[in-house]
Every structure is written in C-alpha cells, then in structure tokens.
PDB file of C-alpha atoms in Angstrom:
ATOM      1  CA  MET B1068    -212.078 -53.088  -5.843  1.00 91.00           C
ATOM      2  CA  ASN B1069    -209.856 -50.143  -4.964  1.00 91.00           C
ATOM      3  CA  ILE B1070    -206.249 -49.833  -6.305  1.00 91.00           C
ATOM      4  CA  GLN B1071    -204.630 -50.911  -2.916  1.00 92.00           C
ATOM      5  CA  LYS B1072    -206.747 -54.244  -2.942  1.00 95.00           C
ATOM      6  CA  ALA B1073    -206.010 -54.586  -6.641  1.00 94.00           C
ATOM      7  CA  LEU B1074    -202.292 -54.366  -6.107  1.00 94.00           C
ATOM      8  CA  ALA B1075    -202.478 -56.886  -3.173  1.00 95.00           C
ATOM      9  CA  GLU B1076    -204.419 -59.355  -5.353  1.00 96.00           C
ATOM     10  CA  PHE B1077    -202.120 -58.986  -8.283  1.00 95.00           C
ATOM     11  CA  ILE B1078    -198.897 -59.272  -6.358  1.00 95.00           C
ATOM     12  CA  THR B1079    -200.082 -62.340  -4.479  1.00 95.00           C
ATOM     13  CA  PHE B1080    -201.566 -64.038  -7.510  1.00 93.00           C
ATOM     14  CA  GLY B1081    -204.888 -63.975  -5.569  1.00 93.00           C
ATOM     15  CA  GLU B1082    -208.195 -65.453  -6.827  1.00 92.00           C
ATOM     16  CA  GLN B1083    -209.371 -62.007  -8.138  1.00 94.00           C
ATOM     17  CA  ARG B1084    -206.215 -61.390 -10.090  1.00 92.00           C
ATOM     18  CA  ASP B1085    -208.044 -60.834 -13.385  1.00 90.00           C
ATOM     19  CA  SER B1086    -210.270 -58.141 -11.864  1.00 93.00           C
ATOM     20  CA  ALA B1087    -207.293 -56.642 -10.144  1.00 94.00           C
ATOM     21  CA  ILE B1088    -205.437 -56.330 -13.531  1.00 91.00           C
ATOM     22  CA  SER B1089    -208.365 -54.292 -14.881  1.00 92.00           C
ATOM     23  CA  VAL B1090    -208.218 -51.833 -11.868  1.00 92.00           C
ATOM     24  CA  ILE B1091    -204.383 -51.508 -12.158  1.00 90.00           C
ATOM     25  CA  VAL B1092    -204.469 -50.912 -15.912  1.00 88.00           C
ATOM     26  CA  SER B1093    -207.059 -48.144 -15.480  1.00 88.00           C
ATOM     27  CA  THR B1094    -205.315 -46.490 -12.545  1.00 84.00           C
ATOM     28  CA  ALA B1095    -202.173 -44.409 -12.884  1.00 78.00           C
ATOM     29  CA  ALA B1096    -199.315 -45.110 -10.579  1.00 74.00           C
ATOM     30  CA  SER B1097    -198.882 -42.412  -7.988  1.00 68.00           C
ATOM     31  CA  ASN B1098    -195.326 -41.689  -6.992  1.00 65.00           C
ATOM     32  CA  LYS B1099    -196.371 -39.760  -3.982  1.00 72.00           C
ATOM     33  CA  ILE B1100    -197.144 -42.700  -1.701  1.00 83.00           C
ATOM     34  CA  TYR B1101    -196.628 -46.471  -1.651  1.00 87.00           C
ATOM     35  CA  LEU B1102    -199.787 -48.358  -1.647  1.00 88.00           C
ATOM     36  CA  TYR B1103    -198.280 -51.725  -1.391  1.00 92.00           C
ATOM     37  CA  ARG B1104    -194.906 -53.166  -0.075  1.00 94.00           C
ATOM     38  CA  LEU B1105    -193.589 -56.309  -1.530  1.00 96.00           C
ATOM     39  CA  THR B1106    -192.498 -58.489   1.458  1.00 96.00           C
ATOM     40  CA  LYS B1107    -190.026 -61.347   1.565  1.00 96.00           C
ATOM     41  CA  PRO B1108    -192.810 -63.954   2.415  1.00 96.00           C
ATOM     42  CA  VAL B1109    -194.904 -62.902  -0.489  1.00 97.00           C
ATOM     43  CA  LEU B1110    -191.934 -62.914  -2.850  1.00 97.00           C
ATOM     44  CA  ILE B1111    -190.924 -66.403  -1.604  1.00 96.00           C
ATOM     45  CA  ASN B1112    -194.497 -67.607  -2.015  1.00 97.00           C
ATOM     46  CA  VAL B1113    -194.805 -66.467  -5.552  1.00 97.00           C
ATOM     47  CA  LEU B1114    -191.498 -67.843  -6.643  1.00 97.00           C
ATOM     48  CA  THR B1115    -192.220 -71.206  -4.920  1.00 97.00           C
ATOM     49  CA  ARG B1116    -195.524 -71.370  -6.682  1.00 97.00           C
ATOM     50  CA  CYS B1117    -193.852 -70.707 -10.016  1.00 97.00           C
ATOM     51  CA  PHE B1118    -191.126 -73.229  -9.182  1.00 96.00           C
ATOM     52  CA  ASN B1119    -193.961 -75.770  -8.465  1.00 97.00           C
ATOM     53  CA  LYS B1120    -195.491 -74.869 -11.835  1.00 95.00           C
ATOM     54  CA  GLU B1121    -198.623 -73.426 -10.310  1.00 96.00           C
ATOM     55  CA  ILE B1122    -197.697 -70.071 -11.910  1.00 96.00           C
ATOM     56  CA  ASP B1123    -196.246 -69.845 -15.523  1.00 95.00           C
ATOM     57  CA  ILE B1124    -192.788 -68.440 -15.919  1.00 94.00           C
ATOM     58  CA  ASP B1125    -194.131 -65.957 -18.534  1.00 93.00           C
ATOM     59  CA  ASP B1126    -196.734 -64.749 -16.023  1.00 94.00           C
ATOM     60  CA  LEU B1127    -193.922 -64.290 -13.434  1.00 95.00           C
ATOM     61  CA  GLN B1128    -191.937 -62.143 -15.800  1.00 94.00           C
ATOM     62  CA  LEU B1129    -194.953 -60.004 -16.536  1.00 92.00           C
ATOM     63  CA  TRP B1130    -195.619 -59.799 -12.838  1.00 95.00           C
ATOM     64  CA  ALA B1131    -192.066 -58.593 -12.148  1.00 95.00           C
ATOM     65  CA  ASN B1132    -192.376 -56.051 -15.011  1.00 93.00           C
ATOM     66  CA  VAL B1133    -195.505 -54.525 -13.537  1.00 92.00           C
ATOM     67  CA  ILE B1134    -193.973 -54.376 -10.063  1.00 94.00           C
ATOM     68  CA  GLU B1135    -190.829 -52.734 -11.418  1.00 91.00           C
ATOM     69  CA  SER B1136    -192.818 -50.183 -13.485  1.00 89.00           C
ATOM     70  CA  ARG B1137    -195.292 -49.083 -10.708  1.00 90.00           C
ATOM     71  CA  ASP B1138    -194.231 -46.133  -8.510  1.00 88.00           C
ATOM     72  CA  ASP B1139    -196.795 -47.052  -5.965  1.00 90.00           C
ATOM     73  CA  ILE B1140    -195.262 -50.458  -5.125  1.00 92.00           C
ATOM     74  CA  ASN B1141    -192.346 -50.525  -2.729  1.00 93.00           C
ATOM     75  CA  CYS B1142    -190.055 -53.234  -3.835  1.00 93.00           C
ATOM     76  CA  ALA B1143    -186.765 -51.696  -2.839  1.00 92.00           C
ATOM     77  CA  GLU B1144    -185.882 -54.459  -0.467  1.00 94.00           C
ATOM     78  CA  HIS B1145    -186.094 -56.940  -3.279  1.00 95.00           C
ATOM     79  CA  GLU B1146    -185.118 -54.741  -6.132  1.00 93.00           C
ATOM     80  CA  GLY B1147    -182.360 -57.109  -7.393  1.00 92.00           C
ATOM     81  CA  VAL B1148    -184.711 -60.054  -7.552  1.00 94.00           C
ATOM     82  CA  ILE B1149    -187.398 -58.047  -9.343  1.00 95.00           C
ATOM     83  CA  TYR B1150    -184.735 -56.816 -11.823  1.00 93.00           C
ATOM     84  CA  ALA B1151    -183.475 -60.312 -12.412  1.00 91.00           C
ATOM     85  CA  LEU B1152    -186.987 -61.576 -13.160  1.00 93.00           C
ATOM     86  CA  SER B1153    -188.085 -58.776 -15.411  1.00 91.00           C
ATOM     87  CA  ASN B1154    -184.883 -58.325 -17.461  1.00 87.00           C
ATOM     88  CA  SER B1155    -184.150 -61.530 -19.245  1.00 82.00           C
ATOM     89  CA  GLU B1156    -182.211 -59.676 -21.966  1.00 80.00           C
ATOM     90  CA  GLN B1157    -179.534 -58.746 -19.345  1.00 84.00           C
ATOM     91  CA  MET B1158    -179.891 -61.623 -16.884  1.00 79.00           C
ATOM     92  CA  GLY B1159    -180.543 -64.516 -19.304  1.00 82.00           C
ATOM     93  CA  GLU B1160    -183.541 -66.663 -19.793  1.00 88.00           C
ATOM     94  CA  LEU B1161    -185.564 -67.405 -16.609  1.00 89.00           C
ATOM     95  CA  THR B1162    -185.527 -71.147 -15.804  1.00 91.00           C
ATOM     96  CA  HIS B1163    -186.611 -73.265 -12.988  1.00 92.00           C
ATOM     97  CA  GLN B1164    -182.928 -73.671 -12.025  1.00 94.00           C
ATOM     98  CA  LYS B1165    -182.573 -69.866 -11.697  1.00 93.00           C
ATOM     99  CA  LEU B1166    -185.783 -69.880  -9.613  1.00 94.00           C
ATOM    100  CA  ALA B1167    -184.289 -72.470  -7.328  1.00 94.00           C
ATOM    101  CA  GLN B1168    -181.187 -70.219  -6.961  1.00 93.00           C
ATOM    102  CA  LEU B1169    -183.304 -67.164  -6.181  1.00 93.00           C
ATOM    103  CA  LEU B1170    -185.326 -69.087  -3.630  1.00 95.00           C
ATOM    104  CA  LYS B1171    -182.164 -70.463  -1.907  1.00 94.00           C
ATOM    105  CA  LEU B1172    -180.775 -66.948  -1.653  1.00 92.00           C
ATOM    106  CA  LEU B1173    -184.059 -65.556  -0.310  1.00 93.00           C
ATOM    107  CA  GLN B1174    -184.355 -68.260   2.325  1.00 89.00           C
ATOM    108  CA  GLN B1175    -180.944 -67.695   3.828  1.00 85.00           C
TER     109      GLN B1175
END
C-alpha cells in the first residue's frame, strides 16, 4: 500500500485502516505536495459514524490529531472542525452533543 492509499484508508476509517496506520507511521509527511484532501462528505461520514457509535470518540480525536499534524493532508477547508476535535484542552471534552452540533453546522 502506498502512502496516498494509506492516507485515504485512514481518513475514511476504511477496512484496511490498521495496515494504513503502519504505512503512515513509517512515512514522513511531505510538505511539498498534498496527497489527500479532506472533503466535506468524508468528514460528515466519519462524524456521523462516531455519533452512531461505530467509531470511538477517542479514535476520532486521534484521527483528528493525525490529520492536523500531517503536512501532506489538505484539511484547510475544515481546519476549524479538525482543531475542535483534536484540542479538547482548549475546546472542552468531545461529547456526542458536540458531535451533533458539528454535524448540524456542516450540513447547512
């Protein structure tokens, strides 16, 4: 699996997510080119799956931390949401109520 496929699997919580994590961890983020762009439909899908308890909130926070820390993932369009998910110290504990609020904002 190449890094681009690994990023896509990780970000979408795909079936090969564990293998993708191994690839991502062993590959340095390149700030020269974006290899993946976080889209609104993918973000809504992941948040909805977390809201429906298919994805654990702790896994969602780790997911957001990885996205925020990688220079090869373009998340500029949703930077505020990623920041809110990955910075509970500043934004408060992530709850299902906050997920519902984020989803409502994204679906407008």
